[in-house]
Each structure stands twice: as C-alpha cells, then as structure tokens.
C-alpha cells in the first residue's frame, strides 16, 4: 500500500536501528483518513472470504479493525490485556510476549461473542515475531471458530512472524512489508 | 441519541444494580455501524467549534473518536495508560482513578502532537464521576491547548461527573444520559 509506505518513510522514527515508531499516525496519534484507506484495503482483499467477525488486540489494532468492520459490515472484538468483570460464558485466555516492551501479557476474549460458526479476520497493527497474532489465533481456536484471514498493517518481514504464519497456512495480507530497518532508513519488500 | 439508548436497553447488562456493561457493542465487541452513527452525532454537534484534534483514552474511546475524527477531518490522539518509549518532547501525565475497576492509573500524552494552537474535542466512552475526563482535561491544559468541547457516549447522570464538568464551563454533549440504573433496568433523562 503505497500511501502507507510513504507515511512510514516520512513519519516513522527508527530507534536503536530496529524499533519502528509510528506514533504520528497509528500508535498514539491516529490519522483517521489513513485508517479509512487501510480498512478499504483489507476489505478489498477479504470481501469474498465470508468473514463474520474481526478480532484484534487493544489498543492500536482497534482503529484499522473498526474501519474494516464498517466496510465489511461485521462486528469487531478487541482482545483485552486485562480481565473484564466476569459474567456470561467466561473468557478465553492466551499468553503474549512483547519483545519490544520486554513484557509478557495475558490476553482475554469473551466466549459470549464468538462461536464455531464464525469466520474470523484477525487484524493487528504490527507483525514482527508473530507473538500477538499467535495469541489471537490461540483465542479464536479455543472458540472453535475458523480463521479466514489475517490482516497486518505493518510487517517487519526481516523477523520470523510472517514465516511462522505462512507455515500454518493462513491467508495473510500485510499492507506494508519492511525488508530492513536501519539508522539510515526503511526499505520495503518489492512484491 | 435514540438508537444508542435502544441498544443500551436491549444489550446492556446491569451488574450489582449500578455497573452498566455494554461489552456487546462498545467495550469489548464493537459495532462499527453504531460507532459511525456516534461519530456523526459528535460531528453534527461540534462541526462549527473549530476543532483541530480529538483526544481520547485507550481503549474504548478509540472507536467513537476515530469515527468522529474521520468526519471532522482531524487527527485523534489516544492517551495511553502506559508510558511509551521516550523520545521527542516528552510526555504530559495525569492520574486517573477508576472506581469501577478500583484502581488508579497514570495516563500519558506525548507533547509532540498537541500545542497551544490546538482546539481539542475530548471524547470518551463513559462519564460517571468524571475521573477519566478530568485526567484528559489536565493533559490538554498542560499543553496550553484549548478545550472546545467534550463528547461522551454514555453519561451516568446520577453520578457527579457531569456536574463537575458543567461547573468548569465546557460544552458537553452526551449521547445517552442515564437517569437511573437498577436491577430492573435503565432509565434515561428526558431532555
């Protein structure tokens, strides 16, 4: 997605040569017009996949997921990083390690909103080692729902998350694929 | 907002007679079509206010704020509950107490994205005692920006948050105003 690559080049900040900070349009300040275009791109890719729900992770996945949900006409569920007040059928839980933040989180998804008939599109902001997406896959599988697609805003293709997901056979669509990050800038994979 | 009141009546769950759980369309599962209507309602109310940015709090404020931001044509910044990797001009911080969750959080807003020329619309999902919104006001004031409006999805009018904000003189627009909550149901203020 050329518009997104351009924004990453112009506004992304590279820390220590390997962390990409896009707080100017995605992770802290959000550009709603860009999110709308991102939602459109995911919709274009997955509109024939029979998606019934989108699952994402708070907080940075919410904006792109809601824009895609609006266009696909399906609800969005965001997995939480803290347990909710208990009620209903209870929660599915998974463990996610964040290498960037050097912490491990449990994530939660209510069993009330997802079932074996659902065809799920997982959307997340970043794919690096794949920990967060693997956690979301774990939650969806606990509900016996089908994973019909994975949409990623920014993929660090030089880390092994994409390979892990490809090996599992899921249809993956990453809008920006970063081949390398260094003090001098960002290089994208040429498709 | 009649559509919202109807959804609260039909899908809200009242816990212990005083906590309203709307996990079915706002706080865990999100209905993007409802969020779009909510964004439209905030836009209609504040479109003449010269808003330059929306400030909200992760995670449940993000969906309504991004929909309003898209329609108003302005960026959204979500205050974080955890500090980010430091860089740029640093962060503003405020303390927010959640009575529902019985916890106190520090919230953070980067000084990079807000300045004295900004006219801010604060958007949040709930207004009860006003702690979260007061925290957001505190952050915006630290940046010397102007608070030009406050948009609330669900106001518990029987708690004192609305009164606190009215006393400060800010234009407030709450889409659903709850007069009372009890085991038997929800009553709305009639405007």
Coordinates of C-alpha atoms in Angstrom, one line a residue:
Chain A
X1 CA 0.0 0.0 0.0
X2 CA 1.9 2.9 -1.4
X3 CA 0.3 5.6 0.8
X4 CA 1.2 3.7 3.9
X5 CA 4.8 3.1 2.8
X6 CA 5.1 6.8 2.1
X7 CA 3.8 7.7 5.6
X8 CA 6.2 5.2 7.2
X9 CA 9.1 6.7 5.3
X10 CA 8.2 10.3 6.1
X11 CA 6.9 10.0 9.7
X12 CA 8.3 6.8 11.1
X13 CA 11.1 7.1 13.6
X14 CA 13.7 4.3 13.9
X15 CA 15.0 3.7 17.4
X16 CA 18.2 1.8 18.1
X17 CA 18.2 0.7 14.4
X18 CA 15.5 -1.9 14.9
X19 CA 12.4 -0.4 16.5
X20 CA 10.0 1.5 14.2
X21 CA 7.8 4.0 16.0
X22 CA 4.8 5.2 14.1
X23 CA 3.2 7.3 16.9
X24 CA 2.4 10.0 14.4
X25 CA -0.4 8.1 12.6
X26 CA -1.1 4.7 14.2
X27 CA 0.2 4.0 17.7
X28 CA -0.6 7.2 19.6
X29 CA -1.8 9.8 17.2
X30 CA -4.2 8.2 14.7
X31 CA -4.8 9.5 11.2
X32 CA -8.5 8.6 10.6
X33 CA -8.2 9.2 6.8
X34 CA -5.3 6.7 6.6
X35 CA -7.2 4.3 8.8
X36 CA -10.2 4.5 6.4
X37 CA -7.9 3.7 3.4
X38 CA -6.4 0.8 5.4
X39 CA -9.9 -0.5 6.2
X40 CA -10.7 -0.3 2.5
X41 CA -7.6 -2.2 1.6
X42 CA -8.4 -5.1 4.0
X43 CA -12.0 -5.1 2.8
X44 CA -10.9 -5.3 -0.9
X45 CA -8.7 -8.3 0.0
X46 CA -11.1 -10.2 2.2
X47 CA -14.6 -9.3 1.0
X48 CA -15.1 -12.7 -0.6
X49 CA -13.9 -14.7 2.4
X50 CA -17.2 -14.8 4.2
X51 CA -15.9 -13.0 7.2
X52 CA -18.4 -12.8 10.1
X53 CA -16.3 -11.0 12.7
X54 CA -13.0 -9.3 13.1
X55 CA -10.7 -10.0 16.1
X56 CA -8.0 -7.5 17.1
X57 CA -5.9 -6.6 20.2
X58 CA -6.2 -3.4 22.2
X59 CA -5.2 -0.7 21.6
X60 CA -3.6 0.0 18.3
X61 CA -5.4 -2.6 16.3
X62 CA -8.8 -1.1 17.1
X63 CA -8.8 1.8 14.6
X64 CA -7.9 -0.2 11.5
X65 CA -10.1 -3.1 12.6
X66 CA -13.2 -0.8 13.1
X67 CA -12.7 0.8 9.7
X68 CA -12.5 -2.6 8.1
X69 CA -15.5 -3.8 10.1
X70 CA -17.6 -0.9 8.9
X71 CA -16.9 -1.7 5.3
X72 CA -17.2 -5.4 5.6
X73 CA -20.4 -5.0 7.7
X74 CA -19.2 -7.1 10.6
X75 CA -18.6 -6.6 14.3
X76 CA -15.1 -6.1 15.8
X77 CA -14.0 -7.7 19.0
X78 CA -10.8 -6.4 20.7
X79 CA -9.0 -8.9 22.9
X80 CA -8.2 -7.3 26.2
X81 CA -4.9 -7.1 28.1
X82 CA -6.8 -7.1 31.4
X83 CA -9.6 -9.4 32.5
X84 CA -13.1 -7.9 32.5
X85 CA -15.8 -8.2 35.1
X86 CA -16.8 -11.8 34.9
X87 CA -20.2 -12.8 33.6
X88 CA -21.6 -14.8 30.7
X89 CA -19.8 -17.8 29.4
X90 CA -16.4 -16.7 30.7
X91 CA -13.3 -15.9 28.7
X92 CA -10.7 -17.5 26.6
X93 CA -7.1 -16.5 27.5
X94 CA -3.7 -16.7 25.8
X95 CA -0.2 -15.5 26.7
X96 CA 1.6 -12.9 24.5
X97 CA 5.2 -11.9 24.9
X98 CA 6.2 -8.4 23.6
X99 CA 9.8 -8.3 22.8
X100 CA 9.7 -4.5 22.1
X101 CA 8.3 -3.8 25.5
X102 CA 10.0 -6.7 27.2
X103 CA 6.9 -7.9 29.0
X104 CA 4.5 -10.8 28.9
X105 CA 0.7 -10.2 28.9
X106 CA -2.2 -12.4 29.2
X107 CA -4.9 -11.5 26.7
X108 CA -8.7 -12.2 27.1
X109 CA -11.6 -12.7 24.7
X110 CA -15.1 -13.2 26.0
X111 CA -16.7 -16.5 25.0
X112 CA -20.0 -14.6 24.5
X113 CA -19.1 -13.1 21.2
X114 CA -17.5 -15.8 19.2
X115 CA -18.5 -19.3 18.3
X116 CA -17.9 -22.3 16.0
X117 CA -19.9 -20.7 13.1
X118 CA -17.7 -17.6 12.9
X119 CA -15.3 -16.9 10.2
X120 CA -12.7 -14.6 11.7
X121 CA -10.5 -12.0 10.2
X122 CA -7.6 -11.2 12.6
X123 CA -6.3 -7.6 12.2
X124 CA -3.3 -6.2 14.0
X125 CA -1.1 -3.2 13.7
X126 CA 2.3 -4.9 13.6
X127 CA 3.7 -8.3 12.8
X128 CA 7.3 -8.9 14.0
X129 CA 7.9 -12.2 15.7
X130 CA 4.2 -13.0 15.5
X131 CA 3.6 -13.3 19.2
X132 CA 0.5 -11.1 19.3
X133 CA -1.1 -12.7 16.2
X134 CA -0.3 -16.2 17.5
X135 CA -2.1 -15.2 20.8
X136 CA -5.1 -14.1 18.8
X137 CA -5.1 -17.3 16.7
X138 CA -5.0 -19.2 20.0
X139 CA -8.1 -17.4 21.3
X140 CA -10.0 -17.9 18.1
X141 CA -9.2 -21.6 18.0
X142 CA -10.4 -22.0 21.6
X143 CA -13.8 -20.8 20.4
X144 CA -13.6 -23.4 17.5
X145 CA -14.1 -20.6 15.1
X146 CA -12.4 -20.5 11.6
X147 CA -9.6 -18.2 10.9
X148 CA -10.3 -17.0 7.4
X149 CA -7.7 -14.3 7.1
X150 CA -5.0 -12.2 8.8
X151 CA -4.6 -8.5 8.0
X152 CA -1.5 -6.7 9.2
X153 CA -0.8 -3.0 8.8
X154 CA 3.0 -3.1 9.1
X155 CA 5.0 -6.3 8.8
X156 CA 8.7 -6.5 9.7
X157 CA 9.5 -9.1 7.1
X158 CA 13.0 -9.5 8.4
X159 CA 11.7 -11.1 11.6
X160 CA 10.2 -14.6 11.6
X161 CA 6.5 -13.9 12.4
X162 CA 5.4 -14.0 8.7
X163 CA 7.2 -17.2 8.2
X164 CA 5.5 -18.8 11.2
X165 CA 2.1 -17.8 10.0
X166 CA 2.7 -18.8 6.4
X167 CA 3.7 -22.3 7.7
X168 CA 0.3 -22.5 9.4
X169 CA -1.3 -21.9 6.0
X170 CA -3.4 -18.8 6.8
X171 CA -4.2 -16.2 4.1
X172 CA -2.1 -13.2 5.2
X173 CA -2.3 -9.7 3.8
X174 CA 0.3 -7.2 5.1
X175 CA -0.1 -3.6 3.8
X176 CA 3.5 -2.6 4.3
X177 CA 6.3 -5.2 4.3
X178 CA 9.6 -3.9 5.7
X179 CA 12.6 -5.6 4.3
X180 CA 15.1 -3.8 6.5
X181 CA 15.3 -1.1 9.2
X182 CA 18.5 0.7 10.0
X183 CA 19.7 4.1 11.2
X184 CA 19.6 5.3 7.6
X185 CA 16.0 4.4 6.9
X186 CA 13.4 1.9 5.9
X187 CA 13.5 -0.5 3.0
X188 CA 10.3 -2.2 1.8
X189 CA 9.9 -5.6 0.1
X190 CA 9.2 -5.2 -3.6
X191 CA 6.3 -7.5 -4.4
Chain B
X1 CA -29.5 9.5 20.6
X2 CA -32.4 7.2 20.3
X3 CA -30.5 4.4 18.5
X4 CA -27.9 4.3 21.3
X5 CA -30.5 4.3 24.1
X6 CA -32.3 1.4 22.4
X7 CA -29.0 -0.6 22.2
X8 CA -28.3 0.1 25.9
X9 CA -31.8 -1.1 26.9
X10 CA -31.6 -4.2 24.7
X11 CA -28.0 -5.2 25.2
X12 CA -26.6 -3.5 28.3
X13 CA -26.1 -5.7 31.4
X14 CA -26.5 -4.2 34.8
X15 CA -24.2 -5.7 37.5
X16 CA -24.9 -5.2 41.2
X17 CA -27.5 -2.6 40.3
X18 CA -25.0 0.1 39.5
X19 CA -22.4 -1.0 36.9
X20 CA -23.6 -0.9 33.2
X21 CA -21.7 -3.3 31.0
X22 CA -22.0 -2.6 27.2
X23 CA -19.5 -5.2 26.1
X24 CA -21.8 -6.2 23.2
X25 CA -21.3 -3.0 21.2
X26 CA -18.7 -0.7 22.8
X27 CA -16.3 -2.0 25.4
X28 CA -15.2 -5.4 24.0
X29 CA -17.2 -6.2 20.9
X30 CA -17.6 -3.0 18.9
X31 CA -20.5 -2.4 16.4
X32 CA -18.8 -0.3 13.7
X33 CA -22.1 0.9 12.2
X34 CA -23.2 2.2 15.6
X35 CA -19.7 3.9 16.0
X36 CA -20.2 5.5 12.6
X37 CA -23.6 7.0 13.8
X38 CA -21.9 8.1 17.1
X39 CA -19.1 9.8 15.1
X40 CA -21.8 11.5 13.0
X41 CA -23.7 12.8 16.1
X42 CA -20.5 14.3 17.6
X43 CA -19.6 15.8 14.3
X44 CA -23.0 17.4 13.9
X45 CA -22.7 18.9 17.4
X46 CA -19.1 20.2 17.2
X47 CA -18.5 20.9 13.5
X48 CA -18.7 24.7 14.0
X49 CA -16.3 24.6 17.0
X50 CA -13.1 24.8 15.0
X51 CA -11.8 21.5 16.4
X52 CA -8.2 20.7 15.3
X53 CA -7.7 17.5 17.2
X54 CA -9.6 14.9 19.2
X55 CA -8.1 13.5 22.4
X56 CA -9.4 10.2 23.9
X57 CA -8.3 7.5 26.2
X58 CA -7.4 3.9 25.3
X59 CA -9.1 1.6 24.6
X60 CA -12.8 2.1 24.5
X61 CA -12.7 5.8 23.4
X62 CA -10.8 5.0 20.3
X63 CA -13.6 3.7 18.0
X64 CA -16.0 6.6 18.6
X65 CA -13.2 9.1 18.4
X66 CA -11.8 7.8 15.1
X67 CA -15.2 7.9 13.5
X68 CA -15.7 11.5 14.7
X69 CA -12.1 12.3 13.5
X70 CA -12.8 10.9 10.1
X71 CA -15.9 13.1 9.7
X72 CA -14.4 16.2 11.2
X73 CA -11.2 15.7 9.2
X74 CA -8.9 15.9 12.2
X75 CA -6.4 13.6 13.9
X76 CA -7.2 11.6 17.0
X77 CA -4.7 11.1 19.9
X78 CA -5.3 8.4 22.4
X79 CA -3.9 9.0 25.8
X80 CA -2.0 5.9 27.0
X81 CA -2.2 4.0 30.2
X82 CA 1.4 3.0 30.0
X83 CA 4.4 5.2 29.1
X84 CA 5.8 4.9 25.6
X85 CA 9.4 4.6 24.5
X86 CA 10.7 8.1 25.3
X87 CA 11.7 10.5 22.6
X88 CA 10.7 13.8 21.2
X89 CA 9.4 16.5 23.6
X90 CA 8.4 14.0 26.3
X91 CA 5.0 13.4 27.8
X92 CA 2.3 15.0 29.8
X93 CA 1.0 12.8 32.6
X94 CA -2.1 12.8 34.8
X95 CA -3.6 10.5 37.4
X96 CA -7.0 8.8 36.8
X97 CA -8.9 6.8 39.4
X98 CA -11.3 4.2 38.2
X99 CA -14.0 3.4 40.8
X100 CA -15.5 0.6 38.7
X101 CA -12.2 -1.2 38.4
X102 CA -10.9 0.0 41.8
X103 CA -7.5 1.1 40.5
X104 CA -5.5 4.2 39.9
X105 CA -3.7 4.7 36.6
X106 CA -1.3 7.3 35.3
X107 CA -2.2 8.4 31.7
X108 CA 0.2 9.8 29.2
X109 CA 0.1 12.1 26.2
X110 CA 3.0 12.9 24.0
X111 CA 3.9 16.6 23.9
X112 CA 4.8 16.1 20.2
X113 CA 1.2 16.0 19.0
X114 CA -0.5 18.9 20.8
X115 CA 0.3 22.5 21.2
X116 CA -1.2 25.9 22.3
X117 CA -2.8 26.4 18.9
X118 CA -4.9 23.3 19.1
X119 CA -8.7 23.3 19.8
X120 CA -9.4 20.0 21.3
X121 CA -12.5 17.8 21.4
X122 CA -12.3 15.3 24.2
X123 CA -14.2 12.1 23.5
X124 CA -14.7 9.3 26.0
X125 CA -17.0 6.2 26.3
X126 CA -18.3 6.8 29.8
X127 CA -18.8 9.7 32.1
X128 CA -19.6 8.7 35.7
X129 CA -17.6 10.6 38.4
X130 CA -15.6 12.3 35.7
X131 CA -12.2 11.0 36.7
X132 CA -11.1 10.0 33.2
X133 CA -12.3 13.1 31.5
X134 CA -10.8 15.3 34.2
X135 CA -7.5 13.5 33.6
X136 CA -7.8 14.2 29.8
X137 CA -8.6 17.9 30.6
X138 CA -5.5 18.0 32.8
X139 CA -3.3 16.7 29.9
X140 CA -4.7 19.1 27.4
X141 CA -4.2 22.1 29.7
X142 CA -0.6 21.1 30.3
X143 CA -0.2 21.5 26.6
X144 CA -1.8 25.0 26.8
X145 CA -4.3 23.9 24.2
X146 CA -8.0 24.9 24.3
X147 CA -10.7 22.5 25.2
X148 CA -13.5 23.3 22.7
X149 CA -15.9 20.5 23.6
X150 CA -16.4 17.2 25.4
X151 CA -18.3 14.4 23.8
X152 CA -19.5 11.4 25.9
X153 CA -21.1 8.3 24.6
X154 CA -22.8 7.2 27.8
X155 CA -23.3 9.5 30.8
X156 CA -24.4 8.2 34.2
X157 CA -26.2 11.4 35.0
X158 CA -26.9 10.2 38.6
X159 CA -23.2 10.4 39.4
X160 CA -21.5 13.8 39.8
X161 CA -19.1 13.8 36.8
X162 CA -21.4 15.9 34.6
X163 CA -21.9 18.5 37.3
X164 CA -18.2 18.8 37.8
X165 CA -17.7 19.4 34.1
X166 CA -20.6 21.8 33.8
X167 CA -19.1 23.9 36.6
X168 CA -15.9 24.2 34.6
X169 CA -18.0 25.7 31.8
X170 CA -17.1 23.3 28.9
X171 CA -19.6 22.5 26.2
X172 CA -20.6 18.9 26.9
X173 CA -22.6 16.6 24.6
X174 CA -23.6 13.2 26.0
X175 CA -25.3 10.9 23.5
X176 CA -27.2 8.8 26.2
X177 CA -27.9 10.2 29.6
X178 CA -28.8 7.6 32.2
X179 CA -31.1 8.9 35.0
X180 CA -31.0 5.7 37.0
X181 CA -29.8 2.1 36.9
X182 CA -31.3 -0.7 38.9
X183 CA -31.8 -4.4 38.8
X184 CA -35.0 -3.8 36.9
X185 CA -33.5 -1.7 34.1
X186 CA -32.2 1.6 32.7
X187 CA -34.0 4.9 32.8
X188 CA -32.8 7.8 30.6
X189 CA -33.1 11.5 31.2
X190 CA -35.8 13.1 29.0
X191 CA -34.3 16.2 27.5

